CSV table of C-alpha atoms and ligand atoms in Angstrom, one decimal:
chain,number,residue,atom,x,y,z
A,1,MET,CA,0.0,0.0,0.0
A,2,TYR,CA,1.4,3.4,-1.0
A,3,ASP,CA,-0.1,6.8,-1.0
A,4,ILE,CA,1.8,7.6,-4.2
A,5,VAL,CA,3.5,5.4,-6.7
A,6,ILE,CA,5.8,7.0,-9.3
A,7,ALA,CA,6.5,4.7,-12.2
A,8,GLY,CA,9.9,5.7,-13.7
A,9,GLY,CA,13.1,6.7,-11.9
A,10,GLY,CA,14.3,9.3,-14.3
A,11,ALA,CA,14.5,13.1,-14.1
A,12,ALA,CA,10.7,13.7,-13.8
A,13,GLY,CA,10.1,10.8,-11.4
A,14,PHE,CA,12.8,11.9,-8.9
A,15,TYR,CA,12.0,15.6,-9.1
A,16,ALA,CA,8.3,14.9,-8.4
A,17,ALA,CA,9.1,12.5,-5.5
A,18,ILE,CA,11.3,15.1,-3.8
A,19,GLN,CA,8.7,17.8,-4.2
A,20,ILE,CA,5.9,15.6,-2.8
A,21,ALA,CA,8.0,14.4,0.1
A,22,GLU,CA,9.0,17.9,1.1
A,23,LEU,CA,5.4,19.2,1.0
A,24,SER,CA,4.0,16.2,2.9
A,25,PRO,CA,6.6,14.1,4.7
A,26,GLU,CA,4.0,11.8,6.2
A,27,LEU,CA,3.1,10.4,2.7
A,28,ASN,CA,4.3,6.9,1.8
A,29,ILE,CA,6.0,7.4,-1.6
A,30,ALA,CA,7.7,4.9,-3.9
A,31,ILE,CA,9.5,5.2,-7.2
A,32,PHE,CA,9.4,2.1,-9.3
A,33,GLU,CA,12.4,1.8,-11.7
A,34,ARG,CA,12.7,-1.0,-14.2
A,35,GLY,CA,16.5,-0.7,-14.5
A,36,LYS,CA,19.1,-1.5,-11.9
A,37,THR,CA,20.2,2.1,-12.0
A,38,VAL,CA,18.2,5.3,-11.8
A,39,LEU,CA,18.6,8.5,-13.7
A,40,SER,CA,20.5,6.8,-16.5
A,41,LYS,CA,19.5,9.4,-19.1
A,42,VAL,CA,20.6,12.2,-16.8
A,43,LYS,CA,24.0,10.5,-16.6
A,44,VAL,CA,24.6,10.6,-20.4
A,45,SER,CA,22.8,13.9,-21.0
A,46,GLY,CA,24.6,16.9,-22.5
A,47,GLY,CA,27.6,14.8,-23.4
A,48,GLY,CA,28.0,13.8,-19.8
A,49,ARG,CA,27.7,17.4,-18.5
A,50,CYS,CA,23.8,17.5,-18.2
A,51,ASN,CA,22.4,20.6,-19.8
A,52,VAL,CA,19.9,20.9,-17.0
A,53,THR,CA,17.8,23.8,-18.3
A,54,HIS,CA,18.1,27.0,-20.4
A,55,GLY,CA,18.7,30.6,-19.2
A,56,GLU,CA,15.4,31.8,-20.8
A,57,PHE,CA,13.3,33.4,-18.1
A,58,LEU,CA,10.3,34.7,-20.1
A,59,PRO,CA,7.6,32.0,-20.2
A,60,LYS,CA,6.4,33.0,-23.7
A,61,GLU,CA,9.9,32.9,-25.2
A,62,LEU,CA,10.7,29.7,-23.4
A,63,ALA,CA,7.6,28.0,-24.8
A,64,THR,CA,8.6,28.8,-28.4
A,65,ASN,CA,11.3,26.1,-28.1
A,66,TYR,CA,8.7,23.3,-28.1
A,67,PRO,CA,7.5,22.1,-31.5
A,68,ARG,CA,5.0,20.0,-29.6
A,69,GLY,CA,3.7,21.6,-26.3
A,70,GLU,CA,4.3,25.3,-27.0
A,71,LYS,CA,0.7,26.3,-26.3
A,72,GLU,CA,0.1,23.8,-23.4
A,73,LEU,CA,3.3,24.6,-21.5
A,74,LEU,CA,2.8,28.4,-21.4
A,75,GLY,CA,0.7,28.3,-18.3
A,76,PRO,CA,2.9,25.8,-16.5
A,77,PHE,CA,6.0,27.9,-17.3
A,78,HIS,CA,4.3,30.8,-15.5
A,79,LYS,CA,4.2,28.6,-12.4
A,80,TYR,CA,7.6,26.9,-12.6
A,81,ALA,CA,10.4,28.1,-14.9
A,82,PRO,CA,14.1,27.7,-15.3
A,83,MET,CA,14.9,30.2,-12.5
A,84,ASP,CA,13.0,27.9,-10.1
A,85,VAL,CA,14.9,24.8,-11.3
A,86,MET,CA,18.2,26.7,-10.9
A,87,ALA,CA,17.3,27.8,-7.4
A,88,PHE,CA,16.4,24.1,-6.5
A,89,PHE,CA,19.8,22.8,-7.4
A,90,GLU,CA,21.8,25.7,-6.1
A,91,GLU,CA,20.0,25.7,-2.7
A,92,ARG,CA,21.0,22.0,-2.5
A,93,GLY,CA,24.7,22.6,-3.1
A,94,VAL,CA,24.9,22.2,-6.9
A,95,PRO,CA,26.3,25.5,-8.3
A,96,LEU,CA,25.2,26.1,-11.9
A,97,LYS,CA,26.5,28.3,-14.8
A,98,ILE,CA,24.8,29.8,-17.8
A,99,GLU,CA,26.9,29.4,-20.9
A,100,GLU,CA,27.0,32.0,-23.7
A,101,ASP,CA,24.4,30.3,-25.8
A,102,GLY,CA,22.0,30.2,-22.8
A,103,ARG,CA,22.5,26.5,-21.9
A,104,VAL,CA,22.7,25.8,-18.1
A,105,PHE,CA,25.1,23.2,-16.7
A,106,PRO,CA,26.4,22.3,-13.3
A,107,LYS,CA,29.7,24.2,-12.6
A,108,SER,CA,31.3,20.8,-12.1
A,109,ASP,CA,30.6,20.0,-15.8
A,110,SER,CA,29.5,16.6,-14.6
A,111,SER,CA,26.0,15.1,-14.7
A,112,GLN,CA,26.9,13.1,-11.6
A,113,SER,CA,26.4,16.3,-9.5
A,114,ILE,CA,22.8,16.4,-10.6
A,115,ILE,CA,22.3,12.7,-10.0
A,116,ASP,CA,23.9,12.8,-6.5
A,117,CYS,CA,21.7,15.8,-5.6
A,118,LEU,CA,18.5,14.0,-6.6
A,119,VAL,CA,19.4,10.7,-5.1
A,120,THR,CA,20.6,12.1,-1.8
A,121,GLU,CA,17.5,14.3,-1.5
A,122,ALA,CA,15.1,11.4,-2.2
A,123,GLU,CA,16.9,9.3,0.4
A,124,ARG,CA,16.9,12.1,3.0
A,125,LEU,CA,13.2,12.5,2.5
A,126,GLY,CA,12.4,8.8,2.9
A,127,VAL,CA,11.3,8.1,-0.7
A,128,GLN,CA,11.5,4.4,-1.4
A,129,VAL,CA,13.3,3.5,-4.6
A,130,LEU,CA,12.5,0.1,-5.9
A,131,LYS,CA,15.0,-0.8,-8.6
A,132,ASN,CA,14.5,-3.8,-11.0
A,133,SER,CA,10.8,-3.1,-10.7
A,134,SER,CA,9.3,-2.7,-14.1
A,135,VAL,CA,5.7,-1.7,-14.1
A,136,LYS,CA,3.9,-4.1,-16.4
A,137,VAL,CA,0.2,-3.6,-15.8
A,138,ILE,CA,-1.9,-0.7,-14.6
A,139,ASP,CA,-5.4,-1.3,-13.3
A,140,LYS,CA,-8.0,1.2,-12.1
A,141,LEU,CA,-9.6,0.4,-8.7
A,142,ASN,CA,-12.4,2.1,-7.0
A,143,ASP,CA,-10.1,3.8,-4.5
A,144,GLY,CA,-7.0,4.2,-6.5
A,145,TRP,CA,-4.7,2.1,-8.7
A,146,GLN,CA,-3.2,-1.3,-8.8
A,147,VAL,CA,0.3,-1.5,-10.2
A,148,THR,CA,1.7,-4.9,-11.2
A,149,THR,CA,5.4,-5.6,-11.6
A,150,MET,CA,6.9,-9.0,-12.7
A,151,ASN,CA,5.3,-10.9,-9.8
A,152,LYS,CA,3.8,-8.5,-7.3
A,153,HIS,CA,0.7,-6.3,-7.1
A,154,TYR,CA,0.8,-2.9,-5.3
A,155,HIS,CA,-2.0,-0.6,-4.3
A,156,THR,CA,-1.7,3.2,-4.5
A,157,LYS,CA,-4.1,6.1,-4.0
A,158,LYS,CA,-2.4,8.2,-6.7
A,159,LEU,CA,-0.2,7.2,-9.6
A,160,LEU,CA,2.3,9.4,-11.4
A,161,LEU,CA,3.7,8.1,-14.7
A,162,THR,CA,7.1,9.3,-15.6
A,163,THR,CA,8.3,6.4,-17.7
A,164,GLY,CA,9.6,8.5,-20.7
A,165,SER,CA,9.1,7.0,-24.1
A,166,ASN,CA,8.1,3.4,-23.2
A,167,PRO,CA,5.7,1.9,-25.7
A,168,LYS,CA,4.5,-0.7,-23.2
A,169,ILE,CA,3.3,1.9,-20.8
A,170,TRP,CA,1.7,3.8,-23.7
A,171,ALA,CA,-0.1,0.5,-24.5
A,172,GLN,CA,-1.4,0.3,-20.9
A,173,LEU,CA,-2.7,3.9,-21.3
A,174,GLN,CA,-4.5,3.0,-24.5
A,175,LYS,CA,-6.1,0.2,-22.7
A,176,LEU,CA,-7.4,2.8,-20.2
A,177,GLY,CA,-8.8,4.9,-23.1
A,178,HIS,CA,-6.0,7.4,-23.6
A,179,GLN,CA,-4.9,8.5,-27.1
A,180,ILE,CA,-1.2,8.0,-27.8
A,181,ILE,CA,0.4,10.1,-30.6
A,182,SER,CA,2.7,7.8,-32.5
A,183,PRO,CA,6.3,8.2,-31.5
A,184,VAL,CA,8.8,9.5,-34.1
A,185,PRO,CA,12.4,10.6,-33.6
A,186,SER,CA,13.2,14.3,-33.1
A,187,LEU,CA,16.5,16.0,-32.9
A,188,PHE,CA,18.7,14.4,-35.5
A,189,THR,CA,21.3,15.4,-38.1
A,190,PHE,CA,21.0,14.9,-41.9
A,191,ASN,CA,23.1,12.3,-43.8
A,192,ILE,CA,24.4,13.7,-47.0
A,193,LYS,CA,27.0,12.3,-49.4
A,194,ASP,CA,28.1,15.1,-51.6
A,195,LYS,CA,31.4,16.2,-53.0
A,196,ARG,CA,30.9,19.8,-52.0
A,197,ILE,CA,31.0,19.0,-48.3
A,198,GLN,CA,33.2,15.8,-48.2
A,199,GLY,CA,36.5,16.2,-46.3
A,200,ILE,CA,35.7,19.7,-44.9
A,201,GLN,CA,34.0,18.7,-41.7
A,202,GLY,CA,34.1,21.2,-38.9
A,203,ILE,CA,33.3,24.1,-41.1
A,204,SER,CA,30.3,26.2,-39.9
A,205,ALA,CA,28.4,29.1,-41.5
A,206,TYR,CA,25.2,31.0,-40.6
A,207,ALA,CA,22.8,29.8,-43.3
A,208,THR,CA,19.1,29.3,-44.1
A,209,VAL,CA,18.0,25.8,-44.9
A,210,GLU,CA,14.7,24.8,-46.7
A,211,VAL,CA,13.3,21.3,-47.0
A,212,LEU,CA,11.8,20.9,-50.4
A,213,PRO,CA,8.6,19.0,-51.0
A,214,LYS,CA,8.7,15.5,-52.3
A,215,LYS,CA,7.3,15.3,-55.8
A,216,THR,CA,5.9,11.8,-55.3
A,217,PHE,CA,3.6,13.3,-52.7
A,218,HIS,CA,1.4,14.9,-55.4
A,219,THR,CA,-0.9,12.0,-55.4
A,220,ASP,CA,-0.7,11.2,-51.7
A,221,LYS,CA,-4.1,12.4,-50.3
A,222,LYS,CA,-2.7,12.4,-46.8
A,223,ASN,CA,-0.3,15.2,-47.8
A,224,LEU,CA,-2.6,17.3,-49.9
A,225,ASN,CA,-2.3,20.0,-47.3
A,226,LEU,CA,1.3,20.5,-48.5
A,227,LYS,CA,0.1,23.0,-51.1
A,228,SER,CA,3.7,24.0,-51.8
A,229,ASN,CA,4.3,20.7,-53.6
A,230,VAL,CA,3.1,22.2,-56.8
A,231,LYS,CA,5.3,25.2,-56.8
A,232,ASP,CA,8.4,23.6,-55.2
A,233,GLU,CA,8.1,26.0,-52.3
A,234,PRO,CA,9.7,24.8,-49.1
A,235,VAL,CA,7.7,22.7,-46.6
A,236,LEU,CA,10.1,23.7,-43.8
A,237,TYR,CA,12.5,26.5,-43.2
A,238,SER,CA,15.1,27.3,-40.6
A,239,ASP,CA,18.1,29.5,-40.1
A,240,GLY,CA,21.1,29.4,-37.8
A,241,PRO,CA,24.6,28.0,-37.6
A,242,LEU,CA,25.0,25.1,-40.1
A,243,LEU,CA,27.8,22.7,-39.4
A,244,ILE,CA,29.5,20.4,-41.9
A,245,THR,CA,30.2,16.9,-40.3
A,246,HIS,CA,31.7,13.6,-41.5
A,247,TRP,CA,28.2,12.4,-42.3
A,248,GLY,CA,26.5,15.4,-43.7
A,249,LEU,CA,25.0,18.5,-42.1
A,250,SER,CA,24.3,19.3,-38.4
A,251,GLY,CA,24.2,22.4,-36.2
A,252,PRO,CA,21.2,24.4,-34.9
A,253,ALA,CA,19.8,25.1,-38.4
A,254,ILE,CA,19.4,21.3,-39.0
A,255,LEU,CA,18.4,20.3,-35.5
A,256,LYS,CA,15.5,22.9,-35.6
A,257,LEU,CA,14.3,21.4,-38.9
A,258,SER,CA,14.5,17.8,-37.4
A,259,ALA,CA,12.4,18.9,-34.4
A,260,TRP,CA,9.8,21.0,-36.1
A,261,GLY,CA,9.7,18.6,-39.1
A,262,ALA,CA,9.8,15.4,-37.0
A,263,ASN,CA,6.5,14.1,-38.5
A,264,ILE,CA,7.0,15.4,-42.1
A,265,LEU,CA,10.5,14.0,-42.3
A,266,HIS,CA,9.3,10.7,-40.9
A,267,ASP,CA,6.6,10.6,-43.7
A,268,TYR,CA,9.4,11.3,-46.2
A,269,ASN,CA,11.3,8.3,-44.8
A,270,TYR,CA,14.2,10.6,-44.3
A,271,SER,CA,14.9,10.9,-48.0
A,272,PHE,CA,14.4,14.4,-49.4
A,273,ARG,CA,16.1,17.5,-50.8
A,274,ILE,CA,17.2,20.6,-49.0
A,275,ARG,CA,18.2,24.0,-50.3
A,276,VAL,CA,20.9,26.0,-48.5
A,277,ASN,CA,21.5,29.7,-48.7
A,278,TRP,CA,25.1,30.0,-47.4
A,279,LEU,CA,24.8,33.8,-47.5
A,280,PRO,CA,21.3,34.6,-46.4
A,281,GLU,CA,21.7,38.4,-46.8
A,282,TYR,CA,21.7,37.7,-50.6
A,283,SER,CA,19.0,36.2,-52.9
A,284,THR,CA,20.2,34.4,-56.0
A,285,GLU,CA,19.4,37.5,-58.1
A,286,SER,CA,21.3,40.0,-55.8
A,287,MET,CA,24.2,37.6,-55.6
A,288,GLU,CA,24.3,37.4,-59.4
A,289,ALA,CA,24.3,41.1,-59.7
A,290,TYR,CA,27.1,41.4,-57.1
A,291,LEU,CA,29.2,38.8,-58.9
A,292,LYS,CA,28.7,40.6,-62.2
A,293,GLU,CA,30.2,43.7,-60.7
A,294,LEU,CA,33.1,41.7,-59.4
A,295,LYS,CA,33.7,40.3,-62.8
A,296,ASP,CA,34.7,43.7,-64.0
A,297,VAL,CA,36.5,44.9,-60.9
A,298,GLU,CA,38.5,41.7,-60.2
A,299,ALA,CA,38.8,40.7,-63.9
A,300,LYS,CA,42.4,39.6,-63.7
A,301,LYS,CA,42.2,37.5,-60.5
A,302,THR,CA,41.3,33.8,-60.4
A,303,VAL,CA,37.9,33.1,-59.0
A,304,MET,CA,39.0,30.2,-56.8
A,305,ARG,CA,41.6,32.3,-55.0
A,306,THR,CA,39.5,35.4,-54.6
A,307,ASN,CA,36.9,34.5,-52.0
A,308,VAL,CA,34.6,37.5,-52.1
A,309,THR,CA,32.3,36.3,-49.3
A,310,GLU,CA,32.7,35.7,-45.6
A,311,LEU,CA,32.5,31.9,-46.2
A,312,PRO,CA,35.4,29.8,-45.0
A,313,LYS,CA,37.9,29.5,-47.9
A,314,ARG,CA,37.6,25.7,-48.2
A,315,LEU,CA,33.8,25.9,-48.6
A,316,TRP,CA,34.2,28.8,-51.2
A,317,LYS,CA,36.5,26.6,-53.2
A,318,ARG,CA,34.1,23.7,-53.2
A,319,LEU,CA,31.2,25.9,-54.3
A,320,VAL,CA,33.3,27.5,-57.1
A,321,GLU,CA,34.2,23.9,-58.3
A,322,ALA,CA,30.5,23.0,-58.2
A,323,ALA,CA,29.8,26.0,-60.5
A,324,ASN,CA,32.0,24.4,-63.2
A,325,ILE,CA,34.7,27.1,-62.8
A,326,MET,CA,38.3,25.7,-63.3
A,327,PRO,CA,41.0,26.4,-60.7
A,328,ASP,CA,42.8,28.9,-62.9
A,329,GLU,CA,39.8,30.6,-64.5
A,330,ARG,CA,39.8,34.4,-63.9
A,331,TRP,CA,36.8,36.5,-63.1
A,332,GLY,CA,37.1,38.3,-66.5
A,333,ASP,CA,36.9,34.9,-68.3
A,334,ILE,CA,33.9,33.3,-66.8
A,335,ASN,CA,30.7,33.3,-68.8
A,336,LYS,CA,27.1,34.1,-67.8
A,337,GLU,CA,26.1,30.5,-67.1
A,338,GLN,CA,29.1,30.0,-64.7
A,339,LEU,CA,28.3,33.3,-63.0
A,340,LEU,CA,24.7,32.2,-62.4
A,341,ALA,CA,25.8,28.7,-61.4
A,342,LEU,CA,28.1,30.3,-58.7
A,343,ALA,CA,25.3,32.6,-57.5
A,344,GLU,CA,23.1,29.5,-57.2
A,345,GLN,CA,25.7,27.5,-55.3
A,346,LEU,CA,26.1,30.3,-52.9
A,347,THR,CA,22.5,31.1,-52.2
A,348,ALA,CA,20.5,28.0,-53.3
A,349,SER,CA,22.7,24.9,-53.0
A,350,SER,CA,20.6,21.8,-53.4
A,351,PHE,CA,21.5,18.7,-51.4
A,352,LYS,CA,20.0,15.2,-51.3
A,353,VAL,CA,19.4,14.0,-47.8
A,354,GLU,CA,19.5,10.2,-47.4
A,355,GLY,CA,18.9,9.2,-43.8
A,356,LYS,CA,19.6,10.6,-40.4
A,357,SER,CA,22.1,10.3,-37.6
A,358,THR,CA,21.7,10.6,-33.9
A,359,PHE,CA,22.7,13.9,-32.4
A,360,LYS,CA,25.0,12.6,-29.7
A,361,GLU,CA,24.5,15.4,-27.2
A,362,GLU,CA,20.8,14.9,-26.8
A,363,PHE,CA,18.0,13.0,-28.5
A,364,VAL,CA,14.4,12.7,-27.9
A,365,THR,CA,11.2,11.2,-29.2
A,366,ALA,CA,8.2,13.2,-30.4
A,367,GLY,CA,4.8,11.6,-29.6
A,368,GLY,CA,3.2,10.3,-26.4
A,369,VAL,CA,0.0,11.0,-24.4
A,370,ASP,CA,-2.2,13.3,-26.4
A,371,LEU,CA,-2.0,16.8,-24.8
A,372,LYS,CA,-5.8,17.3,-25.2
A,373,GLU,CA,-6.3,14.6,-22.5
A,374,ILE,CA,-4.1,16.3,-19.9
A,375,ASN,CA,-5.1,19.1,-17.5
A,376,PHE,CA,-2.1,21.4,-17.6
A,377,LYS,CA,-3.1,23.1,-14.3
A,378,THR,CA,-2.4,19.8,-12.6
A,379,PHE,CA,-0.8,17.4,-15.1
A,380,GLU,CA,-3.6,15.0,-14.2
A,381,SER,CA,-5.4,12.8,-16.8
A,382,LYS,CA,-8.7,14.3,-17.9
A,383,LEU,CA,-10.0,10.8,-18.2
A,384,HIS,CA,-9.0,9.3,-14.9
A,385,PRO,CA,-8.7,11.2,-11.6
A,386,ASN,CA,-5.6,10.4,-9.5
A,387,LEU,CA,-3.5,9.6,-12.6
A,388,TYR,CA,-0.8,12.0,-13.4
A,389,PHE,CA,1.9,12.4,-16.1
A,390,ALA,CA,5.2,14.3,-16.3
A,391,GLY,CA,8.2,14.4,-18.7
A,392,GLU,CA,8.7,12.7,-22.0
A,393,ILE,CA,5.8,10.3,-21.6
A,394,ILE,CA,3.5,13.2,-22.9
A,395,ASN,CA,3.5,14.5,-26.4
A,396,VAL,CA,6.0,17.3,-25.7
A,397,ASP,CA,9.5,17.6,-27.0
A,398,ALA,CA,11.9,20.5,-27.6
A,399,ILE,CA,14.9,21.5,-29.5
A,400,THR,CA,18.3,21.0,-27.9
A,401,GLY,CA,19.4,23.4,-25.2
A,402,GLY,CA,18.1,22.1,-21.9
A,403,PHE,CA,14.4,22.5,-22.8
A,404,ASN,CA,13.6,18.8,-22.6
A,405,PHE,CA,14.7,18.6,-19.0
A,406,GLN,CA,12.8,21.8,-18.3
A,407,ASN,CA,9.6,20.1,-19.4
A,408,ALA,CA,10.3,17.2,-17.0
A,409,TRP,CA,11.1,19.5,-14.1
A,410,THR,CA,8.0,21.7,-14.7
A,411,GLY,CA,5.6,18.9,-15.2
A,412,ALA,CA,7.0,17.0,-12.1
A,413,TYR,CA,6.7,20.1,-9.9
A,414,ILE,CA,3.1,20.9,-10.9
A,415,ALA,CA,2.0,17.3,-10.7
A,416,ALA,CA,3.6,17.1,-7.2
A,417,GLN,CA,1.7,20.2,-6.0
A,418,ALA,CA,-1.6,18.8,-7.3
A,419,ILE,CA,-1.0,15.4,-5.8
A,420,VAL,CA,-0.4,16.8,-2.4
A,421,SER,CA,-3.2,19.3,-2.5
B,1,LIG,C1,21.8,10.9,-24.9
B,1,LIG,C2,20.8,11.9,-24.4
B,1,LIG,C3,21.2,13.2,-24.0
B,1,LIG,C4,20.3,14.1,-23.6
B,1,LIG,N1,20.7,15.3,-23.1
B,1,LIG,C5,19.8,16.2,-22.7
B,1,LIG,C6,20.3,17.5,-22.2
B,1,LIG,O1,21.5,17.7,-22.0
B,1,LIG,N2,19.3,18.4,-21.8
B,1,LIG,C7,18.0,18.1,-21.9
B,1,LIG,O2,17.2,19.0,-21.6
B,1,LIG,N3,17.5,16.9,-22.4
B,1,LIG,C8,18.4,16.0,-22.7
B,1,LIG,N4,18.0,14.8,-23.2
B,1,LIG,C9,16.6,14.5,-23.1
B,1,LIG,C10,16.2,14.2,-21.7
B,1,LIG,O3,17.1,13.2,-21.2
B,1,LIG,C11,14.8,13.7,-21.5
B,1,LIG,O4,13.9,14.6,-22.1
B,1,LIG,C12,14.5,13.4,-20.1
B,1,LIG,O5,15.3,12.5,-19.6
B,1,LIG,C13,13.0,13.0,-19.9
B,1,LIG,O6,12.9,12.7,-18.5
B,1,LIG,P1,11.8,11.6,-18.1
B,1,LIG,O7,11.9,11.5,-16.6
B,1,LIG,O8,10.5,12.0,-18.6
B,1,LIG,O9,12.2,10.3,-18.8
B,1,LIG,P2,13.5,9.4,-18.6
B,1,LIG,O10,14.7,10.2,-18.2
B,1,LIG,O11,13.6,8.6,-19.9
B,1,LIG,O12,13.1,8.4,-17.4
B,1,LIG,C14,12.2,7.4,-17.5
B,1,LIG,C15,12.6,6.3,-16.5
B,1,LIG,O13,11.5,5.4,-16.4
B,1,LIG,C16,12.0,4.1,-16.4
B,1,LIG,N5,10.9,3.2,-16.9
B,1,LIG,C17,10.5,3.1,-18.1
B,1,LIG,N6,9.5,2.2,-18.2
B,1,LIG,C18,9.3,1.8,-17.0
B,1,LIG,C19,8.4,0.8,-16.4
B,1,LIG,N7,7.5,0.2,-17.1
B,1,LIG,N8,8.5,0.6,-15.1
B,1,LIG,C20,9.4,1.2,-14.3
B,1,LIG,N9,10.3,2.1,-14.8
B,1,LIG,C21,10.2,2.4,-16.1
B,1,LIG,C22,13.2,4.2,-17.3
B,1,LIG,O14,14.1,3.1,-17.1
B,1,LIG,C23,13.8,5.5,-16.9
B,1,LIG,O15,14.7,5.5,-15.8
B,1,LIG,C24,18.9,13.8,-23.6
B,1,LIG,C25,18.5,12.6,-24.0
B,1,LIG,C26,19.4,11.6,-24.5
B,1,LIG,C27,18.9,10.3,-24.9
């Protein structure tokens, strides 16, 4: 018999348990964790440093980082935001730092500091942690819930599910009448094999990237809403630093596309074309006009050696090659077609994406419990009283930067308040 069972010993589960136990020390609380260790994702998060949240303190701005959950999390972020999370850890002896790009890490640069803090706090407050206890079945009772592990039944008045992206728990919820939005990967990089970017990994430029529609989708009724198919207008757009890697393209511009386009790119089976403008301040037309001027001014210089842009030299060379301009050709000698080809390479380079790779620092799954079925004032199920959710189990995910953990902390905090009240 428990007052509260929390299924899932991850970020959301521990955070909620601590909040509940602090508010009501007399409650009998248990965390059920299927693994033999808890908080395993926290351990590997942020490349082992744990990007615990983001230094964005305006709820409205903060919410814009969630492709799924922006509208629903706005209210919760007014109640519990990154500042509160930072205070939680700092008050418990884990100093944090905000890096230049806004990401928040423990000063120790070690995720173990976060784990130690959560585990010690839970222990101090008397939370029972049952490891190797995978929740298999969830049954509704008249006065609460029955949770069944491998061979035992437990009774609890209130049940908080923080099992992350576990299809088996989603199946249990479907059995209880909940809608589950199909899981698809989010936050990944694009695999591209292309001479223009081969062997120059590490180069980065501020660029715009557009995902072009798939022609074969013309006849696909499901995608008729992609009007742009007809005109070859992009179906997705992003801007930001673009990084050339061993496998293709990465960096914020790509990660944003992978998060916002998680469903479309899944429908495309991760095979599609993108268009990159390496110099977004120019259109192809204005670039062509600029290059025409240069043709006269720099007539005697070789194009390859006269990088007239702010692009890294090695990338400039590759794009000049791709425009069919020979290494010794001079500005004065290139013809109209070559000039236009160069303007196009610089402002509208087309690349074929074939597959995706995991973004090592952080990866998440889009999909989960349908947000329409959750009361965001309490994180309680709208279908079943005394059933709560927090973290990745719900259909919320964010771009990289600490926002995914923030969803877990905020949901856990609000669910804890509701459970206790
Ligand atoms: C490699 C990697 C790096 C990441 N880095 C970052 C980062 O730096 N910043 C950031 O904001 N986000 C990061 N994320 C995302 C972040 O880890 C998740 O959003 C976050 O962990 C979600 O927390 P959660 O508690 O909802 O789920 P989880 O952390 O996944 O925890 C769920 C727990 O439930 C347990 N469980 C599952 N099913 C059962 C069951 N049936 N019975 C009992 N227990 C069960 C699991 O074993 C697990 O311990 C990263 C993700 C990955 C994979």
